[in-house]
C-alpha atoms as a PDB file:
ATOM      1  CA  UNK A   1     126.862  85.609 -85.185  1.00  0.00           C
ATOM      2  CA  UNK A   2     126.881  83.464 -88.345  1.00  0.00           C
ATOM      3  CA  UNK A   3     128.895  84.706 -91.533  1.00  0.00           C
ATOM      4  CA  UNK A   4     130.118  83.420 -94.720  1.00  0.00           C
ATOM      5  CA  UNK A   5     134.116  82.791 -94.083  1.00  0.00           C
ATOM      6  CA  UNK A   6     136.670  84.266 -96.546  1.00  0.00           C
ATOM      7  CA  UNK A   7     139.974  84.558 -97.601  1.00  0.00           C
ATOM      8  CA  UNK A   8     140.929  85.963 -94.163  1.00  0.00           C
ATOM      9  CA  UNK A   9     139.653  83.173 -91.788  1.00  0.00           C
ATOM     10  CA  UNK A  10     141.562  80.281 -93.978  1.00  0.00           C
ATOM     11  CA  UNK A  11     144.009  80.318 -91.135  1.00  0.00           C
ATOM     12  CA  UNK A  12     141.619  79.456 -88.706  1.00  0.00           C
ATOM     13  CA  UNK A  13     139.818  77.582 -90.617  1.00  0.00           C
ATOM     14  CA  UNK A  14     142.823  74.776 -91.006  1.00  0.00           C
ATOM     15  CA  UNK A  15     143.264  74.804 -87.480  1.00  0.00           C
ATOM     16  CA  UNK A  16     140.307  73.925 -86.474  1.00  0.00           C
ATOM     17  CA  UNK A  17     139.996  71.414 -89.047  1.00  0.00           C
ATOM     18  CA  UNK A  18     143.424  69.977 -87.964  1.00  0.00           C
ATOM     19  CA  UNK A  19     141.840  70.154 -84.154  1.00  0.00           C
ATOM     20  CA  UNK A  20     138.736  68.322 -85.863  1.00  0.00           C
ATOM     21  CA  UNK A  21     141.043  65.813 -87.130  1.00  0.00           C
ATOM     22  CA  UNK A  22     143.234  65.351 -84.381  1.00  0.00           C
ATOM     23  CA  UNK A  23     140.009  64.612 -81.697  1.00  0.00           C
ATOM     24  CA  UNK A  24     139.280  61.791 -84.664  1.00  0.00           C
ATOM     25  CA  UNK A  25     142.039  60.093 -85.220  1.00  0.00           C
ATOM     26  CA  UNK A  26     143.943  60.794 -81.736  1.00  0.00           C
ATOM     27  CA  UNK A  27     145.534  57.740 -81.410  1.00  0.00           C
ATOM     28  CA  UNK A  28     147.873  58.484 -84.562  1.00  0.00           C
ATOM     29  CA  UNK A  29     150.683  60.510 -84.344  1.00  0.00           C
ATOM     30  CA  UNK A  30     152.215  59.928 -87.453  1.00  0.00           C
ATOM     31  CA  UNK A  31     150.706  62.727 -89.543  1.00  0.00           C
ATOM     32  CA  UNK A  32     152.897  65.748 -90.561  1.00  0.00           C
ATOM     33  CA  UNK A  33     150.729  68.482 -89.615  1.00  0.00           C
ATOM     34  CA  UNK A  34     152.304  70.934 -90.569  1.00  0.00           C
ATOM     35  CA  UNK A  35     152.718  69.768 -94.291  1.00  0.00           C
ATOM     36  CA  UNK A  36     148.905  69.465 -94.319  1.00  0.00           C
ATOM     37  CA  UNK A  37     148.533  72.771 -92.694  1.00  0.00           C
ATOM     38  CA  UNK A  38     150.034  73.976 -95.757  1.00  0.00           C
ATOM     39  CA  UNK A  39     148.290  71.845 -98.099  1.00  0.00           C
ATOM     40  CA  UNK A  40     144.616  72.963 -96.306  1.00  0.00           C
ATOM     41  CA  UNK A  41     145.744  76.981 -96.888  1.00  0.00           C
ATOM     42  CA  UNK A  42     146.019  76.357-100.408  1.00  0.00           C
ATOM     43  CA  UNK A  43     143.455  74.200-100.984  1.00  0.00           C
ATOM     44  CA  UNK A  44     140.849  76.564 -98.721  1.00  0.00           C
ATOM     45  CA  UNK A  45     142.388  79.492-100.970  1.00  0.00           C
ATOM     46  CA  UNK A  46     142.049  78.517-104.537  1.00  0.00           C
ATOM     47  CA  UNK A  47     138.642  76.871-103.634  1.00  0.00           C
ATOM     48  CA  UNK A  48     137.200  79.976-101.416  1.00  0.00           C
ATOM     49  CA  UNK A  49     137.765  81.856-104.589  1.00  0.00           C
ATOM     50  CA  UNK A  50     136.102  79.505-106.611  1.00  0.00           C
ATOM     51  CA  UNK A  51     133.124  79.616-104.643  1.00  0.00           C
ATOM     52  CA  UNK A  52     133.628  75.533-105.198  1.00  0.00           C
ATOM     53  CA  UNK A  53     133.973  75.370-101.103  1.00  0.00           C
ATOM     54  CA  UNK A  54     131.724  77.842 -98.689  1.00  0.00           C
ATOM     55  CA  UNK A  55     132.365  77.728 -94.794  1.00  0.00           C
ATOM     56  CA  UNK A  56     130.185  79.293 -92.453  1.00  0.00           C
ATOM     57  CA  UNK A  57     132.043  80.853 -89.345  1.00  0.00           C
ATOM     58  CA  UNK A  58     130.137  81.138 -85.795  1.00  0.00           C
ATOM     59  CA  UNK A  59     131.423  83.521 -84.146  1.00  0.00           C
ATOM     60  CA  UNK A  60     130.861  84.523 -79.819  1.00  0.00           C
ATOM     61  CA  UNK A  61     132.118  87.925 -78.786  1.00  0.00           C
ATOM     62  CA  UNK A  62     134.571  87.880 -82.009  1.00  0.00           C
ATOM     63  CA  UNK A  63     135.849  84.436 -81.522  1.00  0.00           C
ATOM     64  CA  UNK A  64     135.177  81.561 -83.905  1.00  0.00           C
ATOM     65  CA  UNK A  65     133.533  78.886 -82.093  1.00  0.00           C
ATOM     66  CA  UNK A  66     132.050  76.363 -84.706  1.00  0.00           C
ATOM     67  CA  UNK A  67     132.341  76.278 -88.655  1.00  0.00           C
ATOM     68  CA  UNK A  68     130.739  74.181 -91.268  1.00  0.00           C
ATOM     69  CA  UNK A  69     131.954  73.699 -94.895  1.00  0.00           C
ATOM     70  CA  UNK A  70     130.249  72.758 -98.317  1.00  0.00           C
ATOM     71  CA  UNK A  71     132.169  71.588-100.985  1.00  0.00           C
ATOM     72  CA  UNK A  72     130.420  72.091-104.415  1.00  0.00           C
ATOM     73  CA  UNK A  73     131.108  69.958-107.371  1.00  0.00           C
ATOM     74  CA  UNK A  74     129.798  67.761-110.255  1.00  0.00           C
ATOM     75  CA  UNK A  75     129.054  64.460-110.899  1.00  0.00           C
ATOM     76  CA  UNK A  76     127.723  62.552-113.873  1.00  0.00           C
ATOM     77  CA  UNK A  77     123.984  63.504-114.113  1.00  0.00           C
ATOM     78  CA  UNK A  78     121.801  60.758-112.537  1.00  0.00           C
ATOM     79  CA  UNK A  79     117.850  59.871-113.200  1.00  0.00           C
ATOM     80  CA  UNK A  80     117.200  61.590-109.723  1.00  0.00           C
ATOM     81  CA  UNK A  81     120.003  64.672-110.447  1.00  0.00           C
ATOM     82  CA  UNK A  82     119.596  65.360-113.894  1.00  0.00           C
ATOM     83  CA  UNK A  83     122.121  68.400-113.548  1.00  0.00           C
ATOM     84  CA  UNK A  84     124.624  66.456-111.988  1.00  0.00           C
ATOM     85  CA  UNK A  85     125.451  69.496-109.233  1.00  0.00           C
ATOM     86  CA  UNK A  86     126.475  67.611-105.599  1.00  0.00           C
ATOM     87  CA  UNK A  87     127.881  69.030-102.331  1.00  0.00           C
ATOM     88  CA  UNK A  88     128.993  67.398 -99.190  1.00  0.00           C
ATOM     89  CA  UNK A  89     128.667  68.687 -95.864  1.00  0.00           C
ATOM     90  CA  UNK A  90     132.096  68.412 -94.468  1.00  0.00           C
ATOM     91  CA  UNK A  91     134.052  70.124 -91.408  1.00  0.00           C
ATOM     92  CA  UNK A  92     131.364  70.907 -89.350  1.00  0.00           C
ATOM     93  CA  UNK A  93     133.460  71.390 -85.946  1.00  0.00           C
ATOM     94  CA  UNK A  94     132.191  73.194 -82.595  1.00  0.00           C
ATOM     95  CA  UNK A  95     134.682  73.981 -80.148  1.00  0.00           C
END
C-alpha cells in the first residue's frame, strides 16, 4: 500500500532517513545522530504541516518498507519556470 505520510510516521521517517544516510556515508562515524534525529523531527514536523515537504510511505503487511519525499519551494522565476515553484525528489529509501 502507498499513502501520503503524516505527522505520525515522522518517527520513522528520520530513521530511515538516518539508515539512508548511514548506508551513504558508512565510513564516517563522526556524526551525532542523535542531535540530527532531533533536528529531522522538527524539521519533518513544521514542514509536514506546511505541506512544503510530502513523503509517500510504502507500506507491506503494516510495515514501512520504502518512502520517498518532495520538498516544495520557490525560486526566482526563470524564462522556462515563469512561476518560480521547484521541488526536489529527496529520501527515496527502500529497505
Amino acid at each position: 500500500m502507498i499513502r501520503k505520510g503524516n505527522l505520525t510516521d515522522i518517527d520513522e521517517i528520520a530513521n530511515l532517513r538516518i539508515n539512508l544516510l548511514k548506508e551513504v556515508n558508512s565510513n564516517d562515524y563522526s556524526y551525532d545522530w542523535e542531535e540530527y534525529r532531533k533536528i529531522l523531527k522538527e524539521f519533518y514536523y513544521s514542514n509536514l504541516l506546511s505541506s512544503e515537504i510530502l513523503c509517500y510511505i510504502f507500506e507491506d503487511n503494516k510495515e514501512i518498507v520504502a518512502m520517498a519525499c518532495a520538498v516544495l519551494y520557490n525560486t526566482i522565476p526563470l524564462m522556462h519556470n515563469l512561476d518560480g515553484k521547484m521541488s526536489m525528489i529527496t529520501d527515496l529509501y527502500v529497505l
